[in-house]
């Protein structure tokens, strides 16, 4: 059914151009990535894809608009195919429908139905209240986080005025995040180093579209002169799996999802030349993974011994409070942003793989040069308990009005025990990504 719907949408879209007033844009993007010399699989091409993006607006009336954002992806390495909605030729060619919605807007209320992307919260690089939309975790686009968000299939009813707005979401179909589970993904190639115990198949048990699995969300915002404030509520499923069950007989890993309740708030407050950002969320029945298991994945006897005693990499439910405070400063053309993030879980942590309180900080610096044609950014994150960290350096150059070329260097350093000996190959992971985008 999904394949039929997407195919019909692609075929009918050109005919709609002649029926309505239209506005569209098309862009070609290329991404190529390779690990840094110290990282595993250095010297290999781990990402090489070409993407064609079409954004199409159809204006049926002054109040009714149809929008579609579709992407055709050529992936010769078949490493990112898990993010396709439709795929062909063993994952080398795929189609992804990012957004497709119809919108009706009147003076005081609006309705939007279809696949849509909504960004919640004021955090940068981190997630506090922004739990509505799933993410694409198969790509190495660490810096352009906006391009990793995937749409939800939902109906939204909004009520608005000049100062206030209220959005209700009904989400009948649960969408999960795209994970790097493709056989040719570089992460899987690193982990798959045992011939005696081959790489298992992944079974993603996303909740079925049933009445009891429907999701609901609420956002209320106020835009005052002295502050922008929003309140959030979400009752639904985590976008990432909460537990993993290994079936040794069939060589399969089943991934299941937890349902919880989130209530949160954020505020953006201008303070002269500074902007203070505050964000917080309380999660009821949040899923926290169980204690890490130290197993050498290259030792098949150790794996079979473990599976005979405990085959469930599960989780425990705990309530938790997540908080963030950020400060933005723009002196002399520079943009500096600092954030402090804290995650407080309540209850007994003895069975779990974390302490009650986890905290981290981020720092980002950016500036434009040469009449705003060159943008350079440096962002870093550090997690204080075990000093895990990540750094990303990005440079983007507008060669012409239509052509943008960019390059980024990322470095991830994990000093804590990842649980599995084989996973330790991912402790120090870094690479270089070169991109180009041509729009017309």
Short mmCIF file of C-alpha atoms in Angstrom, two decimals:
data_model
loop_
_atom_site.label_atom_id
_atom_site.label_comp_id
_atom_site.label_asym_id
_atom_site.label_seq_id
_atom_site.Cartn_x
_atom_site.Cartn_y
_atom_site.Cartn_z
CA UNK A 1 0.00 0.00 0.00
CA UNK A 2 2.81 2.42 0.85
CA UNK A 3 4.58 1.63 -2.40
CA UNK A 4 1.38 2.22 -4.39
CA UNK A 5 0.75 5.55 -2.64
CA UNK A 6 4.27 6.83 -3.26
CA UNK A 7 4.29 5.72 -6.90
CA UNK A 8 0.93 7.42 -7.54
CA UNK A 9 2.17 10.60 -5.90
CA UNK A 10 5.25 10.72 -8.12
CA UNK A 11 3.30 10.02 -11.31
CA UNK A 12 0.48 12.50 -10.63
CA UNK A 13 2.62 15.40 -9.45
CA UNK A 14 3.61 16.62 -12.97
CA UNK A 15 -0.05 16.79 -14.04
CA UNK A 16 -0.90 18.89 -10.96
CA UNK A 17 1.54 21.54 -12.18
CA UNK A 18 -0.94 22.51 -14.90
CA UNK A 19 -3.98 22.54 -12.60
CA UNK A 20 -2.78 24.97 -9.90
CA UNK A 21 -0.49 27.91 -9.37
CA UNK A 22 2.85 26.34 -8.55
CA UNK A 23 6.21 27.14 -7.07
CA UNK A 24 8.96 24.57 -7.15
CA UNK A 25 12.69 24.16 -6.79
CA UNK A 26 15.08 21.33 -7.55
CA UNK A 27 18.55 20.70 -6.21
CA UNK A 28 21.27 18.11 -6.72
CA UNK A 29 23.44 17.14 -3.76
CA UNK A 30 26.50 14.92 -3.51
CA UNK A 31 28.12 13.59 -0.34
CA UNK A 32 31.39 11.69 -0.07
CA UNK A 33 32.91 10.53 3.23
CA UNK A 34 36.05 8.68 4.28
CA UNK A 35 37.45 7.89 7.75
CA UNK A 36 40.43 9.75 9.18
CA UNK A 37 43.77 7.85 9.13
CA UNK A 38 43.50 6.69 12.77
CA UNK A 39 39.92 5.35 12.43
CA UNK A 40 38.82 1.87 11.43
CA UNK A 41 38.54 1.25 7.64
CA UNK A 42 40.71 4.30 6.93
CA UNK A 43 41.26 4.91 3.24
CA UNK A 44 37.90 3.45 2.23
CA UNK A 45 35.01 5.36 0.74
CA UNK A 46 32.24 4.85 3.32
CA UNK A 47 29.65 7.21 1.85
CA UNK A 48 29.15 8.17 -1.79
CA UNK A 49 25.68 9.27 -2.74
CA UNK A 50 23.88 11.64 -5.05
CA UNK A 51 20.51 13.08 -4.04
CA UNK A 52 17.94 14.91 -6.09
CA UNK A 53 15.51 17.00 -4.02
CA UNK A 54 12.23 18.38 -5.37
CA UNK A 55 10.21 20.91 -3.37
CA UNK A 56 6.81 21.60 -4.87
CA UNK A 57 4.08 24.00 -3.72
CA UNK A 58 0.61 23.82 -5.30
CA UNK A 59 -1.71 26.71 -4.44
CA UNK A 60 -5.28 25.49 -4.97
CA UNK A 61 -6.82 28.61 -3.37
CA UNK A 62 -5.59 31.49 -1.26
CA UNK A 63 -6.08 29.36 1.84
CA UNK A 64 -5.30 25.85 0.58
CA UNK A 65 -1.76 24.68 -0.21
CA UNK A 66 -0.24 21.33 -1.09
CA UNK A 67 3.47 20.78 -0.43
CA UNK A 68 5.75 17.89 -1.34
CA UNK A 69 9.44 17.40 -0.63
CA UNK A 70 10.73 14.20 -2.21
CA UNK A 71 14.25 12.86 -2.60
CA UNK A 72 15.69 10.39 -5.09
CA UNK A 73 18.93 8.82 -3.82
CA UNK A 74 21.66 7.06 -5.79
CA UNK A 75 23.76 5.08 -3.31
CA UNK A 76 26.37 2.95 -5.12
CA UNK A 77 27.71 1.56 -1.83
CA UNK A 78 24.23 0.49 -0.59
CA UNK A 79 25.26 1.70 2.85
CA UNK A 80 22.38 4.08 3.59
CA UNK A 81 19.49 2.11 2.09
CA UNK A 82 17.67 1.75 5.42
CA UNK A 83 16.50 5.37 5.05
CA UNK A 84 14.67 4.69 1.76
CA UNK A 85 10.87 4.60 1.55
CA UNK A 86 11.15 2.72 -1.72
CA UNK A 87 14.27 0.93 -2.91
CA UNK A 88 15.42 -0.87 -6.01
CA UNK A 89 18.48 -2.63 -7.44
CA UNK A 90 19.71 -4.03 -4.11
CA UNK A 91 19.51 -0.65 -2.39
CA UNK A 92 21.55 1.30 -4.93
CA UNK A 93 18.60 3.51 -5.90
CA UNK A 94 15.86 4.69 -3.58
CA UNK A 95 13.15 7.25 -2.98
CA UNK A 96 12.46 9.06 0.27
CA UNK A 97 9.36 11.17 0.86
CA UNK A 98 10.41 13.78 3.41
CA UNK A 99 7.16 15.74 3.47
CA UNK A 100 3.80 15.68 1.68
CA UNK A 101 0.93 17.61 3.25
CA UNK A 102 -2.16 19.62 2.46
CA UNK A 103 -2.71 22.77 4.48
CA UNK A 104 -5.79 24.93 4.99
CA UNK A 105 -5.31 28.26 6.79
CA UNK A 106 -7.96 30.74 7.89
CA UNK A 107 -7.65 33.84 10.07
CA UNK A 108 -7.80 32.03 13.40
CA UNK A 109 -7.29 28.33 12.75
CA UNK A 110 -5.51 25.96 10.38
CA UNK A 111 -5.40 22.28 9.45
CA UNK A 112 -2.47 20.30 8.06
CA UNK A 113 -2.68 16.63 7.14
CA UNK A 114 0.01 14.31 5.79
CA UNK A 115 3.71 13.75 6.30
CA UNK A 116 5.20 16.78 8.04
CA UNK A 117 8.31 17.85 9.95
CA UNK A 118 8.02 19.87 13.14
CA UNK A 119 11.04 20.98 15.18
CA UNK A 120 10.39 21.47 18.89
CA UNK A 121 12.56 23.16 21.49
CA UNK A 122 15.47 25.60 21.64
CA UNK A 123 18.39 23.15 22.01
CA UNK A 124 21.21 22.94 19.44
CA UNK A 125 23.00 19.60 18.76
CA UNK A 126 21.10 18.05 21.70
CA UNK A 127 17.53 16.82 22.21
CA UNK A 128 15.29 17.75 25.14
CA UNK A 129 11.69 18.28 24.00
CA UNK A 130 12.33 17.62 20.29
CA UNK A 131 10.97 14.05 20.38
CA UNK A 132 8.18 14.30 17.80
CA UNK A 133 10.02 13.48 14.57
CA UNK A 134 12.31 10.49 13.97
CA UNK A 135 15.87 10.92 12.72
CA UNK A 136 18.00 9.43 9.96
CA UNK A 137 21.05 7.98 11.73
CA UNK A 138 22.51 6.31 8.64
CA UNK A 139 24.26 9.40 7.25
CA UNK A 140 27.47 11.06 8.39
CA UNK A 141 26.06 14.59 8.10
CA UNK A 142 26.91 15.45 11.69
CA UNK A 143 26.76 19.19 11.19
CA UNK A 144 23.61 19.61 9.10
CA UNK A 145 21.24 18.13 11.68
CA UNK A 146 18.17 19.67 10.02
CA UNK A 147 18.67 17.35 7.04
CA UNK A 148 18.47 14.28 9.29
CA UNK A 149 14.89 14.82 10.49
CA UNK A 150 12.16 12.60 9.03
CA UNK A 151 8.47 13.50 8.83
CA UNK A 152 5.61 12.10 10.88
CA UNK A 153 2.32 10.99 9.29
CA UNK A 154 -0.12 13.12 11.24
CA UNK A 155 -3.07 15.49 11.30
CA UNK A 156 -2.51 18.84 12.97
CA UNK A 157 -5.16 21.37 14.02
CA UNK A 158 -3.91 24.84 15.00
CA UNK A 159 -5.49 27.86 16.64
CA UNK A 160 -3.60 31.14 16.45
CA UNK A 161 -3.55 34.85 17.11
CA UNK A 162 -0.87 37.53 16.77
CA UNK A 163 0.72 36.45 20.06
CA UNK A 164 -0.48 32.93 20.88
CA UNK A 165 -0.72 29.62 19.04
CA UNK A 166 -1.98 26.15 19.95
CA UNK A 167 -1.25 22.97 17.96
CA UNK A 168 -2.90 19.55 18.41
CA UNK A 169 -1.34 16.50 16.71
CA UNK A 170 -2.96 13.13 16.04
CA UNK A 171 -0.42 10.57 14.82
CA UNK A 172 -2.06 7.28 13.72
CA UNK A 173 1.10 5.77 12.17
CA UNK A 174 4.27 5.46 14.24
CA UNK A 175 7.47 6.18 12.30
CA UNK A 176 10.79 4.93 13.63
CA UNK A 177 14.24 6.42 13.15
CA UNK A 178 16.44 4.99 10.38
CA UNK A 179 19.34 3.02 11.92
CA UNK A 180 22.66 1.90 10.39
CA UNK A 181 21.57 -1.73 10.09
CA UNK A 182 22.23 -2.14 6.35
CA UNK A 183 24.74 -4.91 5.69
CA UNK A 184 27.09 -2.57 3.80
CA UNK A 185 26.94 0.28 6.30
CA UNK A 186 30.46 1.00 7.63
CA UNK A 187 29.33 0.51 11.23
CA UNK A 188 28.09 -3.00 10.39
CA UNK A 189 31.29 -3.78 8.51
CA UNK A 190 33.32 -2.95 11.60
CA UNK A 191 31.14 -5.08 13.89
CA UNK A 192 30.86 -8.03 11.52
CA UNK A 193 34.27 -9.61 12.15
CA UNK A 194 33.23 -13.14 13.11
CA UNK A 195 32.89 -15.88 10.50
CA UNK A 196 31.69 -18.42 13.07
CA UNK A 197 28.82 -16.22 14.20
CA UNK A 198 27.60 -14.28 11.14
CA UNK A 199 25.90 -10.93 11.30
CA UNK A 200 22.24 -11.36 12.36
CA UNK A 201 19.22 -9.96 10.56
CA UNK A 202 17.42 -7.02 12.16
CA UNK A 203 13.67 -7.14 12.75
CA UNK A 204 12.26 -3.71 13.58
CA UNK A 205 9.04 -4.20 15.55
CA UNK A 206 7.60 -0.72 15.10
CA UNK A 207 4.09 -0.41 16.62
CA UNK A 208 1.32 -1.28 14.17
CA UNK A 209 -1.25 1.39 13.15
CA UNK A 210 -3.91 0.38 15.68
CA UNK A 211 -6.16 2.47 17.88
CA UNK A 212 -4.22 1.57 21.03
CA UNK A 213 -0.96 2.65 19.36
CA UNK A 214 -2.10 6.12 18.26
CA UNK A 215 0.13 9.00 19.39
CA UNK A 216 -0.94 12.45 20.54
CA UNK A 217 0.96 15.72 20.90
CA UNK A 218 0.31 19.30 21.98
CA UNK A 219 2.26 22.54 21.61
CA UNK A 220 1.22 25.92 23.05
CA UNK A 221 3.33 29.01 22.33
CA UNK A 222 3.40 32.66 23.30
CA UNK A 223 5.49 35.30 21.53
CA UNK A 224 5.98 38.27 23.82
CA UNK A 225 8.39 41.19 23.46
CA UNK A 226 10.51 40.00 26.37
CA UNK A 227 10.42 36.25 25.69
CA UNK A 228 9.22 33.43 23.45
CA UNK A 229 7.74 30.60 25.53
CA UNK A 230 6.37 27.18 24.52
CA UNK A 231 4.75 24.29 26.38
CA UNK A 232 4.84 20.72 25.02
CA UNK A 233 3.13 17.40 25.60
CA UNK A 234 3.69 14.08 23.83
CA UNK A 235 2.23 10.64 24.52
CA UNK A 236 3.74 8.12 22.17
CA UNK A 237 6.64 5.83 21.36
CA UNK A 238 10.37 6.42 21.43
CA UNK A 239 11.82 6.89 17.94
CA UNK A 240 14.77 4.63 18.84
CA UNK A 241 14.37 1.00 19.99
CA UNK A 242 14.39 0.43 23.74
CA UNK A 243 15.23 -3.30 23.80
CA UNK A 244 16.92 -5.93 21.65
CA UNK A 245 16.05 -9.64 21.68
CA UNK A 246 18.43 -12.14 20.11
CA UNK A 247 17.09 -15.31 18.53
CA UNK A 248 20.05 -17.64 18.11
CA UNK A 249 18.00 -20.21 16.18
CA UNK A 250 17.01 -17.84 13.39
CA UNK A 251 19.97 -15.45 13.70
CA UNK A 252 17.68 -12.48 14.22
CA UNK A 253 17.65 -9.41 16.45
CA UNK A 254 14.19 -8.05 17.28
CA UNK A 255 14.03 -4.37 18.20
CA UNK A 256 11.08 -3.17 20.30
CA UNK A 257 9.88 0.30 21.29
CA UNK A 258 8.77 1.84 24.57
CA UNK A 259 5.79 4.15 25.09
CA UNK A 260 6.07 7.06 27.51
CA UNK A 261 4.71 10.50 28.35
CA UNK A 262 6.69 13.72 27.95
CA UNK A 263 5.73 17.19 29.21
CA UNK A 264 8.12 20.07 28.66
CA UNK A 265 8.69 23.76 28.17
CA UNK A 266 11.22 26.15 26.67
CA UNK A 267 11.93 29.87 26.66
CA UNK A 268 14.10 32.22 24.62
CA UNK A 269 14.89 35.48 26.42
CA UNK A 270 16.85 38.39 24.85
CA UNK A 271 19.25 40.07 27.29
CA UNK A 272 20.79 42.98 25.43
CA UNK A 273 23.45 41.48 23.19
CA UNK A 274 22.84 38.00 24.60
CA UNK A 275 20.06 35.45 24.18
CA UNK A 276 19.27 33.05 27.03
CA UNK A 277 17.70 29.71 26.06
CA UNK A 278 16.06 27.46 28.65
CA UNK A 279 14.48 24.07 28.04
CA UNK A 280 13.24 21.24 30.22
CA UNK A 281 11.20 18.04 29.97
CA UNK A 282 9.85 15.40 32.33
CA UNK A 283 9.58 11.86 30.96
CA UNK A 284 7.22 9.40 32.65
CA UNK A 285 8.11 5.72 32.14
CA UNK A 286 11.22 6.44 30.10
CA UNK A 287 13.21 3.41 28.89
CA UNK A 288 16.77 3.05 30.20
CA UNK A 289 18.94 0.11 28.98
CA UNK A 290 19.96 -2.67 31.33
CA UNK A 291 23.50 -3.26 32.57
CA UNK A 292 26.10 -3.64 29.82
CA UNK A 293 27.19 -7.15 28.95
CA UNK A 294 30.89 -7.69 28.23
CA UNK A 295 31.05 -10.28 25.45
CA UNK A 296 33.63 -10.76 22.71
CA UNK A 297 31.55 -10.97 19.51
CA UNK A 298 34.39 -12.86 17.79
CA UNK A 299 34.01 -15.71 20.32
CA UNK A 300 31.03 -17.77 19.13
CA UNK A 301 31.11 -20.08 22.20
CA UNK A 302 30.82 -17.10 24.55
CA UNK A 303 27.89 -15.77 22.54
CA UNK A 304 26.05 -19.09 22.55
CA UNK A 305 26.66 -19.49 26.28
CA UNK A 306 25.16 -16.08 26.93
CA UNK A 307 22.16 -16.66 24.67
CA UNK A 308 21.33 -19.87 26.50
CA UNK A 309 21.00 -17.97 29.79
CA UNK A 310 19.69 -14.51 28.83
CA UNK A 311 18.64 -13.52 25.33
CA UNK A 312 16.98 -10.20 26.17
CA UNK A 313 18.92 -6.93 26.00
CA UNK A 314 16.07 -5.15 27.70
CA UNK A 315 15.37 -2.02 29.69
CA UNK A 316 13.83 -0.75 32.88
CA UNK A 317 11.31 2.06 33.09
CA UNK A 318 12.33 5.10 35.08
CA UNK A 319 11.05 8.65 35.33
CA UNK A 320 13.58 11.30 34.39
CA UNK A 321 14.00 15.06 34.14
CA UNK A 322 16.06 16.60 31.33
CA UNK A 323 17.20 20.23 31.50
CA UNK A 324 19.20 22.58 29.28
CA UNK A 325 20.46 26.14 29.57
CA UNK A 326 22.10 27.89 26.62
CA UNK A 327 23.60 31.30 25.95
CA UNK A 328 24.12 32.90 22.52
CA UNK A 329 26.41 35.89 21.93
CA UNK A 330 27.15 37.70 18.65
CA UNK A 331 30.14 40.05 19.09
CA UNK A 332 31.57 41.69 15.96
CA UNK A 333 30.20 39.25 13.42
CA UNK A 334 31.01 36.14 15.45
CA UNK A 335 28.31 33.80 16.75
CA UNK A 336 29.13 31.96 19.97
CA UNK A 337 26.79 29.47 21.59
CA UNK A 338 27.30 27.54 24.83
CA UNK A 339 24.95 24.97 26.40
CA UNK A 340 24.79 22.91 29.57
CA UNK A 341 22.66 19.75 29.55
CA UNK A 342 21.60 17.62 32.52
CA UNK A 343 19.66 14.33 32.62
CA UNK A 344 18.39 13.22 36.03
CA UNK A 345 16.85 9.73 36.33
CA UNK A 346 14.91 8.74 39.44
CA UNK A 347 15.03 5.40 41.23
CA UNK A 348 17.47 2.52 41.58
CA UNK A 349 20.21 2.50 38.92
CA UNK A 350 22.02 -0.65 40.05
CA UNK A 351 20.69 -2.75 37.13
CA UNK A 352 21.12 -0.03 34.55
CA UNK A 353 23.93 1.23 32.36
CA UNK A 354 24.04 4.80 33.68
CA UNK A 355 24.17 6.84 36.86
CA UNK A 356 21.27 8.88 38.19
CA UNK A 357 22.69 12.12 36.84
CA UNK A 358 24.34 12.52 33.44
CA UNK A 359 25.51 15.91 32.20
CA UNK A 360 27.35 17.39 29.24
CA UNK A 361 28.15 20.71 27.58
CA UNK A 362 28.44 22.02 24.02
CA UNK A 363 30.26 25.00 22.53
CA UNK A 364 29.85 26.29 18.97
CA UNK A 365 31.66 29.16 17.21
CA UNK A 366 30.92 30.40 13.69
CA UNK A 367 31.57 33.35 11.43
CA UNK A 368 31.05 34.41 7.81
CA UNK A 369 33.85 35.82 5.65
CA UNK A 370 34.28 37.38 2.20
CA UNK A 371 30.92 39.14 2.05
CA UNK A 372 29.12 36.16 3.58
CA UNK A 373 30.23 33.73 0.86
CA UNK A 374 32.35 31.63 3.24
CA UNK A 375 30.93 30.26 6.51
CA UNK A 376 33.20 28.49 9.01
CA UNK A 377 31.91 26.71 12.12
CA UNK A 378 33.43 24.69 14.95
CA UNK A 379 31.23 22.73 17.37
CA UNK A 380 32.21 20.51 20.27
CA UNK A 381 30.46 18.32 22.83
CA UNK A 382 31.84 16.80 26.02
CA UNK A 383 30.14 14.34 28.40
CA UNK A 384 31.53 14.86 31.89
CA UNK A 385 31.17 11.44 33.58
CA UNK A 386 33.66 9.67 31.33
CA UNK A 387 34.82 12.60 29.16
CA UNK A 388 33.40 11.23 25.92
CA UNK A 389 33.51 13.98 23.32
CA UNK A 390 32.82 14.96 19.72
CA UNK A 391 34.16 17.77 17.54
CA UNK A 392 32.95 18.93 14.14
CA UNK A 393 34.65 21.52 11.91
CA UNK A 394 32.64 22.72 8.91
CA UNK A 395 33.35 25.15 6.06
CA UNK A 396 30.78 26.13 3.44
CA UNK A 397 31.46 28.29 0.36
CA UNK A 398 28.90 29.88 -1.99
CA UNK A 399 30.79 29.55 -5.25
CA UNK A 400 27.80 31.00 -7.16
CA UNK A 401 24.20 31.82 -6.32
CA UNK A 402 23.31 28.25 -7.26
CA UNK A 403 26.38 26.25 -6.18
CA UNK A 404 27.44 25.61 -2.58
CA UNK A 405 30.43 23.42 -1.71
CA UNK A 406 31.25 22.37 1.82
CA UNK A 407 33.57 20.16 3.81
CA UNK A 408 33.43 18.91 7.37
CA UNK A 409 35.79 17.01 9.64
CA UNK A 410 34.29 15.08 12.55
CA UNK A 411 35.98 13.30 15.42
CA UNK A 412 34.24 11.12 18.05
CA UNK A 413 36.19 9.92 21.12
CA UNK A 414 34.53 7.45 23.51
CA UNK A 415 36.52 6.56 26.61
CA UNK A 416 33.83 4.63 28.49
CA UNK A 417 33.30 0.87 28.22
CA UNK A 418 30.87 0.26 25.37
CA UNK A 419 29.84 -3.13 26.75
CA UNK A 420 30.98 -5.36 23.87
CA UNK A 421 34.66 -5.78 23.07
CA UNK A 422 33.92 -5.52 19.36
CA UNK A 423 32.07 -2.25 19.86
CA UNK A 424 35.32 -0.79 21.14
CA UNK A 425 36.42 -0.57 17.51
CA UNK A 426 34.04 2.40 17.36
CA UNK A 427 35.70 4.18 20.30
CA UNK A 428 37.69 6.54 18.10
CA UNK A 429 35.75 7.33 14.98
CA UNK A 430 36.38 10.25 12.69
CA UNK A 431 36.12 11.21 9.08
CA UNK A 432 35.94 13.81 6.37
CA UNK A 433 32.80 14.61 4.37
CA UNK A 434 32.81 16.67 1.18
CA UNK A 435 29.51 17.92 -0.22
CA UNK A 436 28.21 19.98 -3.11
CA UNK A 437 24.73 21.35 -3.73
CA UNK A 438 23.44 22.85 -6.97
CA UNK A 439 20.00 24.45 -6.97
CA UNK A 440 17.85 25.56 -9.90
#
